[in-house]
Amino acid sequence: MNINERRDGGSEAVLVIIPTYNEADNIAAIVSRVRASVPAAHVLVADDNSPDGTGKIADELADSDDHVHVLHRAGKEGLGAAYLAGFAWGIERGYDVLVEMDADGSHQPEELPRLLAALDGADLVLGSRWAPGGSVVNWPKSREFLSRGGSLYSRTLLGVPIKDVTGGYRAFRRQTLEGLGMDQVASQGYCFQVDLAWRTVKAGFKVVEVPITFVERERGDSKMSRAIVVEALWRVTAWGVGHRLGRLRPRR
C-alpha cells in the first residue's frame, strides 16, 4: 500500500506504535479502540517475541485489517528499543506522525484525537498526567509520588519545561524524530521518555502538553521494575550534572 492510499483522502499519515510483551489479554481490545477512535490511523504492534502468544494475536488482527501491522522482534529488549524499531519502521514507510501508546489501556485511545489536533501548533505533543486537567485513576499514592517526583527531578535537573516529562503517550512529527539523533539513544523505560523529551527541547522543537486521564491497567502485569527506576535516576543525574557543568564552563 503506498503512502497516498494510507493518507485516506489527503490527511497526514499517522502510525500508532504499540510495544508488547505478554499482552495477549489486552492487544485486541486496544487495537480495536485505536481503530475506532482514529479510523484513518495505522497501528504497528512491535512484539518482543511474547511467550503468551501476543504476536500471533497481532498477526491475526493484521490479517483481517490492512491498517494493522506487526513488527516481530527477536526477544525482550526493552521499551526504548521497541519504540526505536517502530520509529524506524514508520519513517522508512513515509508516515507523517508517529505515536507512542501503551498496550494495556492506560493510554486511552479515545483521547488520541486531541493529541493529534494539538500537533497543528507543535512538533511533539505529550499526553500529560500532571498538566492542569490531567489525572490518574486507580494509582496508589506511592506510584503517584514516584511519577510526580521523577518528572520534577528530571525537569529541575535538565531544565526541561515539561510537567510530565516521564509520560509515554506521545505524538511526534516525523521531522522531529529525524532531528533528534535517534542512533545515539540507548536508554529504556522512564529514562527513554525523559531522553527523547530533553532531546526535543534541546533541538529547539516546540513541545505541547495535552491533559489526559491515565488509567491503571486491569489485566496483565506491569513492566515497571526497580531496575528501570534506578536506570532513570542515574542517567538523569549524569545528564543533569553534565548539562549544568557545560553551562558553567567559560566560553572562548
mmCIF file of C-alpha atoms in Angstrom:
data_model
loop_
_atom_site.group_PDB
_atom_site.id
_atom_site.type_symbol
_atom_site.label_atom_id
_atom_site.label_comp_id
_atom_site.label_asym_id
_atom_site.label_seq_id
_atom_site.Cartn_x
_atom_site.Cartn_y
_atom_site.Cartn_z
ATOM 1 C CA MET A 1 0.000 0.000 0.000
ATOM 2 C CA ASN A 2 1.531 3.334 -0.988
ATOM 3 C CA ILE A 3 1.641 6.493 1.098
ATOM 4 C CA ASN A 4 -1.204 8.191 -0.772
ATOM 5 C CA GLU A 5 -3.508 5.275 -0.048
ATOM 6 C CA ARG A 6 -2.501 5.358 3.618
ATOM 7 C CA ARG A 7 -3.438 9.035 3.848
ATOM 8 C CA ASP A 8 -7.125 8.132 3.427
ATOM 9 C CA GLY A 9 -8.121 11.202 1.472
ATOM 10 C CA GLY A 10 -5.149 13.509 1.993
ATOM 11 C CA SER A 11 -4.767 13.897 5.771
ATOM 12 C CA GLU A 12 -1.431 13.223 7.453
ATOM 13 C CA ALA A 13 -0.497 9.558 7.671
ATOM 14 C CA VAL A 14 -0.497 8.513 11.340
ATOM 15 C CA LEU A 15 1.188 5.421 12.774
ATOM 16 C CA VAL A 16 0.375 4.357 16.336
ATOM 17 C CA ILE A 17 3.210 2.209 17.721
ATOM 18 C CA ILE A 18 2.232 -0.233 20.471
ATOM 19 C CA PRO A 19 5.135 -2.209 22.001
ATOM 20 C CA THR A 20 4.083 -5.531 23.518
ATOM 21 C CA TYR A 21 5.465 -8.219 25.753
ATOM 22 C CA ASN A 22 2.910 -10.676 27.158
ATOM 23 C CA GLU A 23 -0.124 -8.534 26.375
ATOM 24 C CA ALA A 24 -2.383 -11.280 24.984
ATOM 25 C CA ASP A 25 -5.232 -10.165 27.245
ATOM 26 C CA ASN A 26 -5.067 -6.565 26.042
ATOM 27 C CA ILE A 27 -3.817 -6.275 22.471
ATOM 28 C CA ALA A 28 -7.039 -6.992 20.562
ATOM 29 C CA ALA A 29 -9.034 -4.541 22.657
ATOM 30 C CA ILE A 30 -6.506 -1.715 22.431
ATOM 31 C CA VAL A 31 -6.104 -2.076 18.660
ATOM 32 C CA SER A 32 -9.885 -2.070 18.242
ATOM 33 C CA ARG A 33 -10.178 1.108 20.308
ATOM 34 C CA VAL A 34 -7.462 2.860 18.285
ATOM 35 C CA ARG A 35 -9.152 1.915 15.034
ATOM 36 C CA ALA A 36 -12.493 3.213 16.308
ATOM 37 C CA SER A 37 -11.067 6.462 17.676
ATOM 38 C CA VAL A 38 -8.930 7.417 14.659
ATOM 39 C CA PRO A 39 -10.089 5.254 11.730
ATOM 40 C CA ALA A 40 -7.508 6.713 9.328
ATOM 41 C CA ALA A 41 -4.575 5.810 11.581
ATOM 42 C CA HIS A 42 -2.424 2.737 11.123
ATOM 43 C CA VAL A 43 -1.277 0.585 14.046
ATOM 44 C CA LEU A 44 2.101 -1.126 14.399
ATOM 45 C CA VAL A 45 2.348 -3.785 17.089
ATOM 46 C CA ALA A 46 6.040 -4.161 17.982
ATOM 47 C CA ASP A 47 6.140 -7.509 19.761
ATOM 48 C CA ASP A 48 9.223 -8.735 21.621
ATOM 49 C CA ASN A 49 8.575 -12.436 20.948
ATOM 50 C CA SER A 50 5.965 -12.681 23.726
ATOM 51 C CA PRO A 51 5.715 -16.246 25.060
ATOM 52 C CA ASP A 52 1.989 -15.795 25.771
ATOM 53 C CA GLY A 53 1.090 -15.587 22.065
ATOM 54 C CA THR A 54 0.631 -11.817 21.755
ATOM 55 C CA GLY A 55 2.446 -11.837 18.412
ATOM 56 C CA LYS A 56 0.110 -14.480 16.978
ATOM 57 C CA ILE A 57 -2.948 -12.487 18.031
ATOM 58 C CA ALA A 58 -1.427 -9.386 16.423
ATOM 59 C CA ASP A 59 -0.834 -11.327 13.198
ATOM 60 C CA GLU A 60 -4.495 -12.351 13.154
ATOM 61 C CA LEU A 61 -5.542 -8.722 13.617
ATOM 62 C CA ALA A 62 -3.262 -7.684 10.756
ATOM 63 C CA ASP A 63 -4.647 -10.419 8.503
ATOM 64 C CA SER A 64 -8.140 -9.005 8.898
ATOM 65 C CA ASP A 65 -7.316 -5.279 8.772
ATOM 66 C CA ASP A 66 -4.910 -3.596 6.341
ATOM 67 C CA HIS A 67 -4.415 -0.733 8.815
ATOM 68 C CA VAL A 68 -2.762 -3.076 11.330
ATOM 69 C CA HIS A 69 0.861 -4.215 11.024
ATOM 70 C CA VAL A 70 3.174 -6.341 13.145
ATOM 71 C CA LEU A 71 6.889 -5.997 13.791
ATOM 72 C CA HIS A 72 8.235 -9.256 15.263
ATOM 73 C CA ARG A 73 11.379 -8.722 17.305
ATOM 74 C CA ALA A 74 13.817 -11.424 18.429
ATOM 75 C CA GLY A 75 13.268 -11.049 22.166
ATOM 76 C CA LYS A 76 12.656 -8.754 25.100
ATOM 77 C CA GLU A 77 14.985 -5.781 24.666
ATOM 78 C CA GLY A 78 13.039 -3.088 26.497
ATOM 79 C CA LEU A 79 10.573 -0.323 25.748
ATOM 80 C CA GLY A 80 13.089 2.095 24.258
ATOM 81 C CA ALA A 81 14.440 -0.417 21.767
ATOM 82 C CA ALA A 82 10.919 -1.363 20.691
ATOM 83 C CA TYR A 83 9.959 2.252 20.078
ATOM 84 C CA LEU A 84 13.171 2.975 18.192
ATOM 85 C CA ALA A 85 12.484 -0.011 15.922
ATOM 86 C CA GLY A 86 8.909 1.184 15.444
ATOM 87 C CA PHE A 87 10.010 4.722 14.626
ATOM 88 C CA ALA A 88 12.487 3.412 12.048
ATOM 89 C CA TRP A 89 9.782 1.200 10.505
ATOM 90 C CA GLY A 90 7.347 4.100 10.244
ATOM 91 C CA ILE A 91 9.839 6.671 8.968
ATOM 92 C CA GLU A 92 11.037 4.258 6.283
ATOM 93 C CA ARG A 93 7.451 3.924 5.073
ATOM 94 C CA GLY A 94 6.758 7.651 4.997
ATOM 95 C CA TYR A 95 4.370 8.189 7.903
ATOM 96 C CA ASP A 96 3.989 11.836 8.908
ATOM 97 C CA VAL A 97 3.079 11.337 12.567
ATOM 98 C CA LEU A 98 4.310 8.602 14.906
ATOM 99 C CA VAL A 99 2.510 7.952 18.184
ATOM 100 C CA GLU A 100 3.695 6.155 21.315
ATOM 101 C CA MET A 101 0.953 4.218 23.131
ATOM 102 C CA ASP A 102 0.920 1.526 25.819
ATOM 103 C CA ALA A 103 -0.811 -1.783 25.120
ATOM 104 C CA ASP A 104 -2.567 -2.068 28.477
ATOM 105 C CA GLY A 105 -5.233 0.625 28.047
ATOM 106 C CA SER A 106 -3.614 3.118 30.419
ATOM 107 C CA HIS A 107 -3.279 5.457 27.439
ATOM 108 C CA GLN A 108 -6.873 5.847 26.312
ATOM 109 C CA PRO A 109 -7.177 5.798 22.503
ATOM 110 C CA GLU A 110 -10.296 7.936 22.795
ATOM 111 C CA GLU A 111 -8.015 10.838 23.783
ATOM 112 C CA LEU A 112 -5.767 10.440 20.746
ATOM 113 C CA PRO A 113 -7.762 12.840 18.517
ATOM 114 C CA ARG A 114 -6.940 15.679 20.947
ATOM 115 C CA LEU A 115 -3.223 14.873 20.831
ATOM 116 C CA LEU A 116 -3.263 14.813 17.041
ATOM 117 C CA ALA A 117 -5.205 18.083 16.851
ATOM 118 C CA ALA A 118 -2.575 19.760 19.057
ATOM 119 C CA LEU A 119 0.128 18.870 16.509
ATOM 120 C CA ASP A 120 -1.163 21.740 14.355
ATOM 121 C CA GLY A 121 0.978 24.021 16.504
ATOM 122 C CA ALA A 122 3.659 21.663 17.786
ATOM 123 C CA ASP A 123 6.456 19.271 16.877
ATOM 124 C CA LEU A 124 5.792 16.932 19.806
ATOM 125 C CA VAL A 125 2.576 16.559 21.787
ATOM 126 C CA LEU A 126 2.700 14.907 25.211
ATOM 127 C CA GLY A 127 -0.334 13.345 26.853
ATOM 128 C CA SER A 128 0.205 14.785 30.323
ATOM 129 C CA ARG A 129 -0.985 13.398 33.647
ATOM 130 C CA TRP A 130 0.368 16.356 35.590
ATOM 131 C CA ALA A 131 -0.641 19.320 33.425
ATOM 132 C CA PRO A 132 -3.774 21.176 34.627
ATOM 133 C CA GLY A 133 -6.740 18.940 33.851
ATOM 134 C CA GLY A 134 -4.687 15.722 33.790
ATOM 135 C CA SER A 135 -5.261 12.883 36.254
ATOM 136 C CA VAL A 136 -4.579 9.261 37.124
ATOM 137 C CA VAL A 137 -7.102 6.551 38.022
ATOM 138 C CA ASN A 138 -6.547 3.613 40.387
ATOM 139 C CA TRP A 139 -2.991 4.509 41.312
ATOM 140 C CA PRO A 140 -1.661 4.120 44.856
ATOM 141 C CA LYS A 141 -0.203 7.290 46.352
ATOM 142 C CA SER A 142 3.264 5.701 46.279
ATOM 143 C CA ARG A 143 3.101 5.301 42.488
ATOM 144 C CA GLU A 144 1.839 8.843 42.014
ATOM 145 C CA PHE A 145 4.614 10.177 44.262
ATOM 146 C CA LEU A 146 7.216 8.278 42.226
ATOM 147 C CA SER A 147 5.890 9.591 38.913
ATOM 148 C CA ARG A 148 5.439 13.192 40.043
ATOM 149 C CA GLY A 149 8.814 13.111 41.776
ATOM 150 C CA GLY A 150 10.529 11.659 38.712
ATOM 151 C CA SER A 151 9.132 14.387 36.495
ATOM 152 C CA LEU A 152 10.031 17.128 38.972
ATOM 153 C CA TYR A 153 13.569 15.780 39.427
ATOM 154 C CA SER A 154 14.124 15.496 35.667
ATOM 155 C CA ARG A 155 12.578 18.875 34.938
ATOM 156 C CA THR A 156 14.697 20.607 37.573
ATOM 157 C CA LEU A 157 17.988 18.909 36.783
ATOM 158 C CA LEU A 158 17.713 19.162 32.997
ATOM 159 C CA GLY A 159 15.893 22.473 32.730
ATOM 160 C CA VAL A 160 13.078 20.923 30.687
ATOM 161 C CA PRO A 161 9.836 22.982 30.872
ATOM 162 C CA ILE A 162 7.568 19.912 30.796
ATOM 163 C CA LYS A 163 5.282 18.917 33.674
ATOM 164 C CA ASP A 164 5.050 15.214 32.746
ATOM 165 C CA VAL A 165 8.486 14.505 31.308
ATOM 166 C CA THR A 166 8.259 10.742 32.030
ATOM 167 C CA GLY A 167 4.882 10.224 30.344
ATOM 168 C CA GLY A 168 4.717 7.765 27.459
ATOM 169 C CA TYR A 169 1.629 8.859 25.485
ATOM 170 C CA ARG A 170 3.144 10.995 22.726
ATOM 171 C CA ALA A 171 2.675 12.142 19.152
ATOM 172 C CA PHE A 172 5.801 13.088 17.190
ATOM 173 C CA ARG A 173 6.086 14.658 13.798
ATOM 174 C CA ARG A 174 8.395 12.586 11.611
ATOM 175 C CA GLN A 175 10.711 15.576 11.133
ATOM 176 C CA THR A 176 11.067 15.881 14.905
ATOM 177 C CA LEU A 177 12.291 12.308 15.295
ATOM 178 C CA GLU A 178 14.614 12.718 12.330
ATOM 179 C CA GLY A 179 16.230 15.695 14.072
ATOM 180 C CA LEU A 180 16.881 14.001 17.437
ATOM 181 C CA GLY A 181 19.884 11.791 16.688
ATOM 182 C CA MET A 182 17.966 8.593 17.376
ATOM 183 C CA ASP A 183 21.024 6.453 16.648
ATOM 184 C CA GLN A 184 22.557 7.777 19.888
ATOM 185 C CA VAL A 185 19.621 6.825 22.132
ATOM 186 C CA ALA A 186 20.331 3.823 24.362
ATOM 187 C CA SER A 187 18.023 4.488 27.327
ATOM 188 C CA GLN A 188 14.952 2.477 28.374
ATOM 189 C CA GLY A 189 11.711 2.842 30.336
ATOM 190 C CA TYR A 190 11.124 6.127 32.161
ATOM 191 C CA CYS A 191 14.589 7.167 31.102
ATOM 192 C CA PHE A 192 13.823 6.715 27.415
ATOM 193 C CA GLN A 193 10.889 9.100 27.686
ATOM 194 C CA VAL A 194 12.973 11.685 29.543
ATOM 195 C CA ASP A 195 15.765 11.323 26.985
ATOM 196 C CA LEU A 196 13.501 11.972 23.990
ATOM 197 C CA ALA A 197 11.723 14.896 25.646
ATOM 198 C CA TRP A 198 15.042 16.508 26.570
ATOM 199 C CA ARG A 199 16.466 15.967 23.076
ATOM 200 C CA THR A 200 13.346 17.550 21.586
ATOM 201 C CA VAL A 201 13.659 20.651 23.751
ATOM 202 C CA LYS A 202 17.420 20.971 23.153
ATOM 203 C CA ALA A 203 16.885 20.720 19.391
ATOM 204 C CA GLY A 204 14.561 23.726 19.517
ATOM 205 C CA PHE A 205 11.350 21.903 18.664
ATOM 206 C CA LYS A 206 8.038 23.038 20.136
ATOM 207 C CA VAL A 207 6.511 20.764 22.786
ATOM 208 C CA VAL A 208 2.861 20.987 23.838
ATOM 209 C CA GLU A 209 1.248 19.125 26.734
ATOM 210 C CA VAL A 210 -2.366 17.961 26.490
ATOM 211 C CA PRO A 211 -4.021 16.784 29.728
ATOM 212 C CA ILE A 212 -5.042 13.119 29.790
ATOM 213 C CA THR A 213 -6.630 10.691 32.218
ATOM 214 C CA PHE A 214 -4.217 7.823 32.811
ATOM 215 C CA VAL A 215 -5.986 4.599 33.810
ATOM 216 C CA GLU A 216 -4.059 1.842 35.591
ATOM 217 C CA ARG A 217 -4.084 -1.494 33.747
ATOM 218 C CA GLU A 218 -6.771 -4.013 34.691
ATOM 219 C CA ARG A 219 -5.251 -7.116 33.075
ATOM 220 C CA GLY A 220 -1.688 -8.419 32.842
ATOM 221 C CA ASP A 221 1.441 -7.428 34.715
ATOM 222 C CA SER A 222 3.114 -4.022 34.787
ATOM 223 C CA LYS A 223 6.565 -3.867 33.208
ATOM 224 C CA MET A 224 7.726 -1.293 35.761
ATOM 225 C CA SER A 225 10.637 -2.548 37.829
ATOM 226 C CA ARG A 226 13.199 -1.309 40.316
ATOM 227 C CA ALA A 227 15.891 -1.633 37.636
ATOM 228 C CA ILE A 228 14.008 0.776 35.363
ATOM 229 C CA VAL A 229 13.690 3.324 38.170
ATOM 230 C CA VAL A 230 17.366 3.001 39.110
ATOM 231 C CA GLU A 231 18.450 3.394 35.475
ATOM 232 C CA ALA A 232 16.350 6.539 35.145
ATOM 233 C CA LEU A 233 17.760 8.008 38.345
ATOM 234 C CA TRP A 234 21.426 7.563 37.497
ATOM 235 C CA ARG A 235 21.108 8.508 33.831
ATOM 236 C CA VAL A 236 19.122 11.682 34.534
ATOM 237 C CA THR A 237 21.555 12.607 37.288
ATOM 238 C CA ALA A 238 24.527 12.120 34.954
ATOM 239 C CA TRP A 239 22.852 14.113 32.182
ATOM 240 C CA GLY A 240 21.882 16.873 34.580
ATOM 241 C CA VAL A 241 25.344 17.217 36.085
ATOM 242 C CA GLY A 242 26.920 17.272 32.624
ATOM 243 C CA HIS A 243 24.353 19.819 31.438
ATOM 244 C CA ARG A 244 24.998 22.153 34.362
ATOM 245 C CA LEU A 245 28.787 21.821 34.159
ATOM 246 C CA GLY A 246 28.605 22.616 30.467
ATOM 247 C CA ARG A 247 26.707 25.813 31.206
ATOM 248 C CA LEU A 248 29.284 26.844 33.821
ATOM 249 C CA ARG A 249 32.295 26.418 31.543
ATOM 250 C CA PRO A 250 33.627 29.786 30.310
ATOM 251 C CA ARG A 251 33.005 30.467 26.634
ATOM 252 C CA ARG A 252 36.029 31.206 24.482
#
